[in-house]
PDB file of C-alpha atoms and ligand atoms in Angstrom:
ATOM      1  CA  MET K 423      98.487  92.285  59.026  1.00  0.00           C
ATOM      2  CA  ASN K 424      98.474  88.605  59.924  1.00  0.00           C
ATOM      3  CA  ASP K 425      94.845  87.387  60.201  1.00  0.00           C
ATOM      4  CA  ASP K 426      95.708  84.607  62.631  1.00  0.00           C
ATOM      5  CA  VAL K 427      97.026  87.001  65.222  1.00  0.00           C
ATOM      6  CA  SER K 428      94.554  89.803  64.495  1.00  0.00           C
ATOM      7  CA  ARG K 429      91.681  87.493  65.399  1.00  0.00           C
ATOM      8  CA  GLU K 430      93.190  87.205  68.849  1.00  0.00           C
ATOM      9  CA  THR K 431      93.183  90.950  69.463  1.00  0.00           C
ATOM     10  CA  PRO K 432      90.525  91.519  72.112  1.00  0.00           C
ATOM     11  CA  SER K 433      88.703  94.841  72.139  1.00  0.00           C
ATOM     12  CA  ALA K 434      89.044  97.019  75.210  1.00  0.00           C
ATOM     13  CA  PRO K 435      87.430  95.389  78.240  1.00  0.00           C
ATOM     14  CA  ASP K 436      85.270  97.484  80.570  1.00  0.00           C
ATOM     15  CA  VAL K 437      88.106  97.671  83.038  1.00  0.00           C
ATOM     16  CA  ALA K 438      90.148  99.659  80.503  1.00  0.00           C
ATOM     17  CA  ARG K 439      87.597 102.463  80.811  1.00  0.00           C
ATOM     18  CA  ARG K 440      88.687 102.959  84.401  1.00  0.00           C
ATOM     19  CA  VAL K 441      92.300 103.624  83.506  1.00  0.00           C
ATOM     20  CA  PHE K 442      92.104 105.314  80.100  1.00  0.00           C
ATOM     21  CA  PRO K 443      90.126 108.535  79.609  1.00  0.00           C
ATOM     22  CA  SER K 444      87.290 107.814  77.164  1.00  0.00           C
ATOM     23  CA  ALA K 445      88.777 110.145  74.551  1.00  0.00           C
ATOM     24  CA  ARG K 446      92.016 108.138  74.620  1.00  0.00           C
ATOM     25  CA  LEU K 447      90.471 104.669  74.547  1.00  0.00           C
ATOM     26  CA  PRO K 448      90.507 104.450  70.720  1.00  0.00           C
ATOM     27  CA  LEU K 449      94.246 105.197  70.816  1.00  0.00           C
ATOM     28  CA  ALA K 450      94.778 102.420  73.361  1.00  0.00           C
ATOM     29  CA  GLU K 451      92.737 100.047  71.177  1.00  0.00           C
ATOM     30  CA  ARG K 452      94.852 100.882  68.148  1.00  0.00           C
ATOM     31  CA  TYR K 453      98.053 100.336  70.132  1.00  0.00           C
ATOM     32  CA  ALA K 454      96.729  96.970  71.365  1.00  0.00           C
ATOM     33  CA  GLU K 455      95.953  96.018  67.774  1.00  0.00           C
ATOM     34  CA  LEU K 456      99.453  96.954  66.622  1.00  0.00           C
ATOM     35  CA  LEU K 457     101.007  94.996  69.475  1.00  0.00           C
ATOM     36  CA  ALA K 458      98.902  91.925  68.747  1.00  0.00           C
ATOM     37  CA  THR K 459      99.644  92.017  65.024  1.00  0.00           C
ATOM     38  CA  ASP K 460     102.952  93.642  64.016  1.00  0.00           C
ATOM     39  CA  GLY K 461     104.301  93.308  67.545  1.00  0.00           C
ATOM     40  CA  VAL K 462     103.788  89.546  67.533  1.00  0.00           C
ATOM     41  CA  VAL K 463     104.861  89.020  63.920  1.00  0.00           C
ATOM     42  CA  ARG K 464     108.068  90.982  64.563  1.00  0.00           C
ATOM     43  CA  GLY K 465     108.804  89.085  67.759  1.00  0.00           C
ATOM     44  CA  LEU K 466     108.402  92.076  70.093  1.00  0.00           C
ATOM     45  CA  ILE K 467     105.771  90.392  72.168  1.00  0.00           C
ATOM     46  CA  GLY K 468     105.047  86.692  72.589  1.00  0.00           C
ATOM     47  CA  PRO K 469     102.047  85.241  70.722  1.00  0.00           C
ATOM     48  CA  ARG K 470     100.593  83.985  73.974  1.00  0.00           C
ATOM     49  CA  GLU K 471     100.454  87.575  75.244  1.00  0.00           C
ATOM     50  CA  ALA K 472      98.018  88.683  72.523  1.00  0.00           C
ATOM     51  CA  PRO K 473      94.819  87.442  74.209  1.00  0.00           C
ATOM     52  CA  ARG K 474      95.859  88.967  77.542  1.00  0.00           C
ATOM     53  CA  LEU K 475      97.271  92.246  76.317  1.00  0.00           C
ATOM     54  CA  TRP K 476      94.773  94.374  78.187  1.00  0.00           C
ATOM     55  CA  ASP K 477      94.900  92.643  81.519  1.00  0.00           C
ATOM     56  CA  ARG K 478      98.611  91.854  81.725  1.00  0.00           C
ATOM     57  CA  HIS K 479     100.044  94.810  79.866  1.00  0.00           C
ATOM     58  CA  LEU K 480      97.929  97.848  78.983  1.00  0.00           C
ATOM     59  CA  VAL K 481      95.796  98.112  82.102  1.00  0.00           C
ATOM     60  CA  ASN K 482      98.690  97.171  84.388  1.00  0.00           C
ATOM     61  CA  CYS K 483     100.942  99.794  82.876  1.00  0.00           C
ATOM     62  CA  ALA K 484      98.223 102.452  82.873  1.00  0.00           C
ATOM     63  CA  LEU K 485      97.846 102.030  86.636  1.00  0.00           C
ATOM     64  CA  LEU K 486     101.308 103.537  86.979  1.00  0.00           C
ATOM     65  CA  ALA K 487      99.874 106.867  85.822  1.00  0.00           C
ATOM     66  CA  GLU K 488      98.522 107.579  89.293  1.00  0.00           C
ATOM     67  CA  LEU K 489     102.109 107.901  90.567  1.00  0.00           C
ATOM     68  CA  ILE K 490     103.073 110.549  88.025  1.00  0.00           C
ATOM     69  CA  PRO K 491     102.441 114.248  88.721  1.00  0.00           C
ATOM     70  CA  PRO K 492     100.686 116.489  86.182  1.00  0.00           C
ATOM     71  CA  ASP K 493     102.678 117.734  83.171  1.00  0.00           C
ATOM     72  CA  ALA K 494     105.725 115.686  84.131  1.00  0.00           C
ATOM     73  CA  ALA K 495     108.666 114.925  81.869  1.00  0.00           C
ATOM     74  CA  VAL K 496     108.952 111.137  81.995  1.00  0.00           C
ATOM     75  CA  CYS K 497     111.752 108.899  80.752  1.00  0.00           C
ATOM     76  CA  ASP K 498     110.854 105.239  80.241  1.00  0.00           C
ATOM     77  CA  ILE K 499     114.026 103.203  80.032  1.00  0.00           C
ATOM     78  CA  GLY K 500     114.101  99.859  78.224  1.00  0.00           C
ATOM     79  CA  SER K 501     110.693 100.528  76.653  1.00  0.00           C
ATOM     80  CA  GLY K 502     110.763  97.438  74.454  1.00  0.00           C
ATOM     81  CA  ALA K 503     107.483  97.531  72.553  1.00  0.00           C
ATOM     82  CA  GLY K 504     106.340 100.560  74.586  1.00  0.00           C
ATOM     83  CA  LEU K 505     105.517  99.206  78.027  1.00  0.00           C
ATOM     84  CA  PRO K 506     104.884 101.199  80.089  1.00  0.00           C
ATOM     85  CA  GLY K 507     106.022 104.310  78.161  1.00  0.00           C
ATOM     86  CA  LEU K 508     103.547 104.300  75.289  1.00  0.00           C
ATOM     87  CA  VAL K 509     100.694 103.347  77.587  1.00  0.00           C
ATOM     88  CA  LEU K 510     101.467 106.342  79.796  1.00  0.00           C
ATOM     89  CA  ALA K 511     101.612 108.635  76.765  1.00  0.00           C
ATOM     90  CA  ILE K 512      98.182 107.386  75.706  1.00  0.00           C
ATOM     91  CA  ALA K 513      96.597 107.495  79.153  1.00  0.00           C
ATOM     92  CA  ARG K 514      98.097 110.860  80.104  1.00  0.00           C
ATOM     93  CA  PRO K 515      98.266 113.430  77.287  1.00  0.00           C
ATOM     94  CA  ASP K 516      99.658 115.986  79.754  1.00  0.00           C
ATOM     95  CA  LEU K 517     102.942 114.037  80.029  1.00  0.00           C
ATOM     96  CA  ARG K 518     106.048 114.380  77.866  1.00  0.00           C
ATOM     97  CA  LEU K 519     107.523 110.927  77.289  1.00  0.00           C
ATOM     98  CA  THR K 520     111.041 109.988  76.280  1.00  0.00           C
ATOM     99  CA  LEU K 521     111.320 106.296  75.411  1.00  0.00           C
ATOM    100  CA  VAL K 522     114.879 104.947  75.641  1.00  0.00           C
ATOM    101  CA  GLU K 523     115.571 101.619  73.992  1.00  0.00           C
ATOM    102  CA  PRO K 524     118.836 100.304  72.513  1.00  0.00           C
ATOM    103  CA  LEU K 525     117.477  97.810  69.958  1.00  0.00           C
ATOM    104  CA  LEU K 526     116.733  99.141  66.487  1.00  0.00           C
ATOM    105  CA  ARG K 527     113.821  96.870  65.650  1.00  0.00           C
ATOM    106  CA  ARG K 528     112.138  97.972  68.881  1.00  0.00           C
ATOM    107  CA  THR K 529     112.728 101.698  68.307  1.00  0.00           C
ATOM    108  CA  THR K 530     111.447 101.262  64.743  1.00  0.00           C
ATOM    109  CA  PHE K 531     108.235  99.769  66.111  1.00  0.00           C
ATOM    110  CA  LEU K 532     107.960 102.513  68.742  1.00  0.00           C
ATOM    111  CA  GLU K 533     108.330 105.227  66.103  1.00  0.00           C
ATOM    112  CA  GLU K 534     105.741 103.538  63.898  1.00  0.00           C
ATOM    113  CA  VAL K 535     103.234 103.340  66.752  1.00  0.00           C
ATOM    114  CA  VAL K 536     103.830 106.980  67.718  1.00  0.00           C
ATOM    115  CA  ALA K 537     103.125 108.055  64.117  1.00  0.00           C
ATOM    116  CA  ASP K 538     100.197 105.678  63.604  1.00  0.00           C
ATOM    117  CA  VAL K 539      98.421 106.485  66.850  1.00  0.00           C
ATOM    118  CA  GLY K 540      99.199 110.197  66.481  1.00  0.00           C
ATOM    119  CA  LEU K 541     101.055 110.795  69.737  1.00  0.00           C
ATOM    120  CA  THR K 542     102.588 114.259  69.737  1.00  0.00           C
ATOM    121  CA  SER K 543     104.510 114.335  72.987  1.00  0.00           C
ATOM    122  CA  VAL K 544     106.660 111.227  72.643  1.00  0.00           C
ATOM    123  CA  GLU K 545     110.338 111.154  71.755  1.00  0.00           C
ATOM    124  CA  VAL K 546     112.036 107.853  70.906  1.00  0.00           C
ATOM    125  CA  VAL K 547     115.744 107.650  71.684  1.00  0.00           C
ATOM    126  CA  ARG K 548     117.755 104.684  70.448  1.00  0.00           C
ATOM    127  CA  GLY K 549     120.447 103.917  72.977  1.00  0.00           C
ATOM    128  CA  ARG K 550     121.204 102.714  76.447  1.00  0.00           C
ATOM    129  CA  ALA K 551     119.943 104.706  79.402  1.00  0.00           C
ATOM    130  CA  ASP K 552     123.480 105.604  80.409  1.00  0.00           C
ATOM    131  CA  ALA K 553     123.978 107.401  77.071  1.00  0.00           C
ATOM    132  CA  LEU K 554     121.707 110.130  78.468  1.00  0.00           C
ATOM    133  CA  HIS K 555     123.563 110.463  81.760  1.00  0.00           C
ATOM    134  CA  GLY K 556     124.817 114.002  82.227  1.00  0.00           C
ATOM    135  CA  GLN K 557     122.689 115.144  79.283  1.00  0.00           C
ATOM    136  CA  ARG K 558     119.091 114.885  80.396  1.00  0.00           C
ATOM    137  CA  ARG K 559     117.030 114.749  83.561  1.00  0.00           C
ATOM    138  CA  PHE K 560     113.385 113.977  84.146  1.00  0.00           C
ATOM    139  CA  ASP K 561     110.651 114.363  86.744  1.00  0.00           C
ATOM    140  CA  VAL K 562     110.000 110.629  86.662  1.00  0.00           C
ATOM    141  CA  VAL K 563     112.070 107.715  85.330  1.00  0.00           C
ATOM    142  CA  THR K 564     109.989 104.594  84.749  1.00  0.00           C
ATOM    143  CA  SER K 565     110.793 101.022  83.755  1.00  0.00           C
ATOM    144  CA  ARG K 566     109.318  97.546  83.638  1.00  0.00           C
ATOM    145  CA  ALA K 567     111.254  94.274  83.496  1.00  0.00           C
ATOM    146  CA  VAL K 568     114.528  95.986  82.613  1.00  0.00           C
ATOM    147  CA  ALA K 569     116.973  95.028  85.388  1.00  0.00           C
ATOM    148  CA  PRO K 570     117.121  94.115  89.071  1.00  0.00           C
ATOM    149  CA  LEU K 571     116.846  97.179  91.296  1.00  0.00           C
ATOM    150  CA  GLU K 572     120.545  97.043  92.129  1.00  0.00           C
ATOM    151  CA  ARG K 573     121.458  97.666  88.479  1.00  0.00           C
ATOM    152  CA  LEU K 574     118.397  99.763  87.671  1.00  0.00           C
ATOM    153  CA  LEU K 575     119.493 102.386  90.197  1.00  0.00           C
ATOM    154  CA  GLY K 576     122.726 103.020  88.309  1.00  0.00           C
ATOM    155  CA  TRP K 577     120.891 103.367  85.001  1.00  0.00           C
ATOM    156  CA  SER K 578     117.975 105.434  86.304  1.00  0.00           C
ATOM    157  CA  MET K 579     119.063 107.712  89.157  1.00  0.00           C
ATOM    158  CA  PRO K 580     121.421 109.854  87.021  1.00  0.00           C
ATOM    159  CA  LEU K 581     118.333 110.762  84.991  1.00  0.00           C
ATOM    160  CA  VAL K 582     116.164 111.723  87.990  1.00  0.00           C
ATOM    161  CA  ALA K 583     115.793 115.464  88.666  1.00  0.00           C
ATOM    162  CA  PRO K 584     116.432 116.670  92.251  1.00  0.00           C
ATOM    163  CA  GLU K 585     112.723 116.653  93.106  1.00  0.00           C
ATOM    164  CA  GLY K 586     111.960 113.737  90.801  1.00  0.00           C
ATOM    165  CA  ALA K 587     111.425 110.034  91.368  1.00  0.00           C
ATOM    166  CA  LEU K 588     112.261 106.596  90.044  1.00  0.00           C
ATOM    167  CA  VAL K 589     109.087 104.557  89.535  1.00  0.00           C
ATOM    168  CA  ALA K 590     109.617 100.940  88.538  1.00  0.00           C
ATOM    169  CA  MET K 591     107.082  98.185  87.955  1.00  0.00           C
ATOM    170  CA  LYS K 592     108.195  95.097  89.815  1.00  0.00           C
ATOM    171  CA  GLY K 593     107.050  91.560  90.431  1.00  0.00           C
ATOM    172  CA  SER K 594     106.569  89.402  93.472  1.00  0.00           C
ATOM    173  CA  SER K 595     110.291  89.389  94.334  1.00  0.00           C
ATOM    174  CA  VAL K 596     110.281  93.112  95.070  1.00  0.00           C
ATOM    175  CA  THR K 597     111.212  92.722  98.739  1.00  0.00           C
ATOM    176  CA  GLU K 598     114.203  90.528  97.912  1.00  0.00           C
ATOM    177  CA  GLU K 599     115.293  93.015  95.245  1.00  0.00           C
ATOM    178  CA  ILE K 600     115.220  95.857  97.742  1.00  0.00           C
ATOM    179  CA  GLU K 601     117.296  93.889 100.221  1.00  0.00           C
ATOM    180  CA  ALA K 602     119.812  92.951  97.516  1.00  0.00           C
ATOM    181  CA  ALA K 603     120.079  96.625  96.540  1.00  0.00           C
ATOM    182  CA  ARG K 604     120.675  98.008 100.055  1.00  0.00           C
ATOM    183  CA  ALA K 605     124.268  99.006  99.383  1.00  0.00           C
ATOM    184  CA  GLU K 606     123.381 100.690  96.080  1.00  0.00           C
ATOM    185  CA  LEU K 607     120.459 102.560  97.645  1.00  0.00           C
ATOM    186  CA  GLU K 608     122.861 103.903 100.234  1.00  0.00           C
ATOM    187  CA  ARG K 609     125.529 104.795  97.685  1.00  0.00           C
ATOM    188  CA  TRP K 610     123.045 106.686  95.546  1.00  0.00           C
ATOM    189  CA  GLY K 611     121.510 108.492  98.508  1.00  0.00           C
ATOM    190  CA  CYS K 612     117.955 107.334  97.826  1.00  0.00           C
ATOM    191  CA  THR K 613     114.935 107.470 100.077  1.00  0.00           C
ATOM    192  CA  GLU K 614     113.653 104.171 101.438  1.00  0.00           C
ATOM    193  CA  PRO K 615     111.794 102.584  98.478  1.00  0.00           C
ATOM    194  CA  GLU K 616     108.026 102.622  98.784  1.00  0.00           C
ATOM    195  CA  VAL K 617     106.324  99.435  97.633  1.00  0.00           C
ATOM    196  CA  LEU K 618     102.959 100.410  96.193  1.00  0.00           C
ATOM    197  CA  GLU K 619     100.182  98.049  95.204  1.00  0.00           C
ATOM    198  CA  LEU K 620      98.162  99.703  92.479  1.00  0.00           C
ATOM    199  CA  GLY K 621      94.735  98.625  91.291  1.00  0.00           C
ATOM    200  CA  ALA K 622      92.999  97.785  94.529  1.00  0.00           C
ATOM    201  CA  ASP K 623      89.826  97.199  92.521  1.00  0.00           C
ATOM    202  CA  PRO K 624      89.255  93.403  92.456  1.00  0.00           C
ATOM    203  CA  GLU K 625      88.551  93.579  88.728  1.00  0.00           C
ATOM    204  CA  LEU K 626      92.008  94.952  88.119  1.00  0.00           C
ATOM    205  CA  SER K 627      95.026  92.731  88.425  1.00  0.00           C
ATOM    206  CA  THR K 628      97.413  94.205  90.937  1.00  0.00           C
ATOM    207  CA  THR K 629     100.471  96.079  89.782  1.00  0.00           C
ATOM    208  CA  VAL K 630     103.382  96.408  92.176  1.00  0.00           C
ATOM    209  CA  ALA K 631     105.457  99.544  91.795  1.00  0.00           C
ATOM    210  CA  LEU K 632     108.523 100.798  93.573  1.00  0.00           C
ATOM    211  CA  ARG K 633     109.001 104.507  94.090  1.00  0.00           C
ATOM    212  CA  MET K 634     112.063 106.234  95.447  1.00  0.00           C
ATOM    213  CA  ALA K 635     113.563 109.691  95.287  1.00  0.00           C
ATOM    214  CA  TRP K 636     116.709 111.508  96.295  1.00  0.00           C
ATOM    215  CA  ALA K 637     116.916 111.553 100.087  1.00  0.00           C
ATOM    216  CA  ASP K 638     118.462 115.015  99.979  1.00  0.00           C
ATOM    217  CA  PRO K 639     117.534 116.822  96.743  1.00  0.00           C
ATOM    218  CA  GLY K 640     119.642 119.818  97.733  1.00  0.00           C
ATOM    219  CA  GLN K 641     122.744 117.643  97.577  1.00  0.00           C
ATOM    220  CA  VAL K 642     122.202 116.428  94.021  1.00  0.00           C
ATOM    221  CA  SER K 643     124.640 117.793  91.485  1.00  0.00           C
ATOM    222  CA  TRP K 644     125.254 117.322  87.772  1.00  0.00           C
ATOM    223  CA  PRO K 645     126.651 115.688  85.781  1.00  0.00           C
ATOM    224  CA  LEU K 646     125.748 112.352  87.311  1.00  0.00           C
ATOM    225  CA  ALA K 647     127.088 109.064  86.094  1.00  0.00           C
ATOM    226  CA  ALA K 648     126.791 105.503  87.218  1.00  0.00           C
ATOM    227  CA  ALA K 649     129.707 104.655  89.447  1.00  0.00           C
ATOM    228  CA  PRO K 650     131.458 101.337  89.016  1.00  0.00           C
ATOM    229  CA  SER K 651     130.448  98.904  91.718  1.00  0.00           C
ATOM    230  CA  GLY K 652     132.874  98.840  94.581  1.00  0.00           C
ATOM    231  CA  GLY K 653     134.906 101.685  93.125  1.00  0.00           C
ATOM    232  CA  SER K 654     135.897 104.903  94.796  1.00  0.00           C
ATOM    233  CA  SER K 655     132.854 106.567  93.473  1.00  0.00           C
ATOM    234  CA  LYS K 656     131.955 109.688  95.361  1.00  0.00           C
ATOM    235  CA  GLN K 657     132.761 112.051  92.542  1.00  0.00           C
ATOM    236  CA  ASN K 658     130.357 110.254  90.267  1.00  0.00           C
ATOM    237  CA  MET K 659     127.531 109.634  92.629  1.00  0.00           C
ATOM    238  CA  GLY K 660     125.623 112.855  92.379  1.00  0.00           C
ATOM    239  CA  ARG K 661     126.167 113.820  95.999  1.00  0.00           C
ATOM    240  CA  LYS K 662     127.373 117.390  96.077  1.00  0.00           C
ATOM    241  CA  ARG K 663     131.018 117.658  97.115  1.00  0.00           C
ATOM    242  CA  GLY K 664     131.278 121.408  96.846  1.00  0.00           C
ATOM    243  CA  THR K 665     129.344 123.962  94.949  1.00  0.00           C
ATOM    244  CA  THR K 666     131.378 124.057  91.762  1.00  0.00           C
ATOM    245  CA  ASN K 667     129.564 121.465  89.701  1.00  0.00           C
ATOM    246  CA  ARG K 668     126.115 121.938  91.128  1.00  0.00           C
ATOM    247  CA  ARG K 669     123.498 121.924  88.382  1.00  0.00           C
ATOM    248  CA  ARG K 670     126.068 121.517  85.653  1.00  0.00           C
ATOM    249  CA  GLY K 671     124.402 119.952  82.672  1.00  0.00           C
ATOM    250  CA  ALA K 672     120.993 121.174  83.765  1.00  0.00           C
TER     251      ALA K 672
HETATM  252  C1  SAM P2103     112.597  92.442  79.121  1.00  0.00           C
HETATM  253  S1  SAM P2103     112.568  93.830  78.079  1.00  0.00           S
HETATM  254  C2  SAM P2103     111.211  94.769  78.784  1.00  0.00           C
HETATM  255  C3  SAM P2103     110.581  95.665  77.766  1.00  0.00           C
HETATM  256  C4  SAM P2103     109.375  96.450  78.278  1.00  0.00           C
HETATM  257  N1  SAM P2103     109.762  97.389  79.321  1.00  0.00           N
HETATM  258  C5  SAM P2103     108.287  95.520  78.771  1.00  0.00           C
HETATM  259  O1  SAM P2103     108.026  95.495  79.972  1.00  0.00           O
HETATM  260  O2  SAM P2103     107.709  94.812  77.949  1.00  0.00           O
HETATM  261  C6  SAM P2103     114.000  94.791  78.610  1.00  0.00           C
HETATM  262  C7  SAM P2103     114.307  95.919  77.653  1.00  0.00           C
HETATM  263  O3  SAM P2103     115.357  96.707  78.219  1.00  0.00           O
HETATM  264  C8  SAM P2103     116.227  97.074  77.169  1.00  0.00           C
HETATM  265  N2  SAM P2103     117.529  97.414  77.770  1.00  0.00           N
HETATM  266  C9  SAM P2103     118.515  96.572  78.178  1.00  0.00           C
HETATM  267  N3  SAM P2103     119.546  97.269  78.697  1.00  0.00           N
HETATM  268  C10 SAM P2103     119.232  98.582  78.640  1.00  0.00           C
HETATM  269  C11 SAM P2103     119.886  99.791  79.006  1.00  0.00           C
HETATM  270  N4  SAM P2103     121.108  99.793  79.559  1.00  0.00           N
HETATM  271  N5  SAM P2103     119.249 100.958  78.798  1.00  0.00           N
HETATM  272  C12 SAM P2103     118.014 100.973  78.245  1.00  0.00           C
HETATM  273  N6  SAM P2103     117.344  99.869  77.868  1.00  0.00           N
HETATM  274  C13 SAM P2103     117.938  98.677  78.056  1.00  0.00           C
HETATM  275  C14 SAM P2103     116.233  95.871  76.244  1.00  0.00           C
HETATM  276  O4  SAM P2103     116.646  96.185  74.930  1.00  0.00           O
HETATM  277  C15 SAM P2103     114.776  95.451  76.300  1.00  0.00           C
HETATM  278  O5  SAM P2103     113.996  96.063  75.299  1.00  0.00           O
END
């Protein structure tokens, strides 16, 4: 452990007690320590993030938990150093998390944290989100800072179960992203995205999340795959064309 960075690791602020169950707070503290030490040394998180890990990262990501139903299977795509996927696994032991991340040094860190913290319901998958298309589906597909909504839809929606949802953490440009993604939202057959401000408590910094689902779950069929932009895509778009391939790959 590098002493210079470890000295910057702040212990859990009071506000963390509002988003992590007390029994899970020690796990969150250990994760914060690993992020601020190994995570910084290995270049997975910027050194300037260490003093604000709780406010900008752990608490923000934990707020997303309120959008996830009990006992859900959750896929976090582009997990990086585990945000928000590992935070959700810590805050919500009822969830089953699959963390999808293409870069080896990031999946190595994720696996080390899972083992160190003792998380039993987390699976780390090295690969791109589209590698799971047609193979897996989830109640909720999460992401933070992975891609603009337009592209995120193609990576995420093929992983969303018929009654499931895409839940993405977004920044201040969320409205512009939705407008830019209008054509893709239509092509995928999504509900109108809900923009949700989480953490109304003034002591919590606000997290903006987008949530959308299939507009017509009964019309979703498998396998789904991202259709090339502008292509003749209906057969790949997950809208049921007949009954023959419905639920294939389930
Ligand atoms: C800016 S980082 C965000 C990491 C983390 N979600 C966070 O908020 O700190 C984007 C991550 O998405 C991953 N990524 C890029 N393309 C991807 C894809 N097609 N499928 C899954 N992950 C991807 C990158 O390797 C990277 O770790």
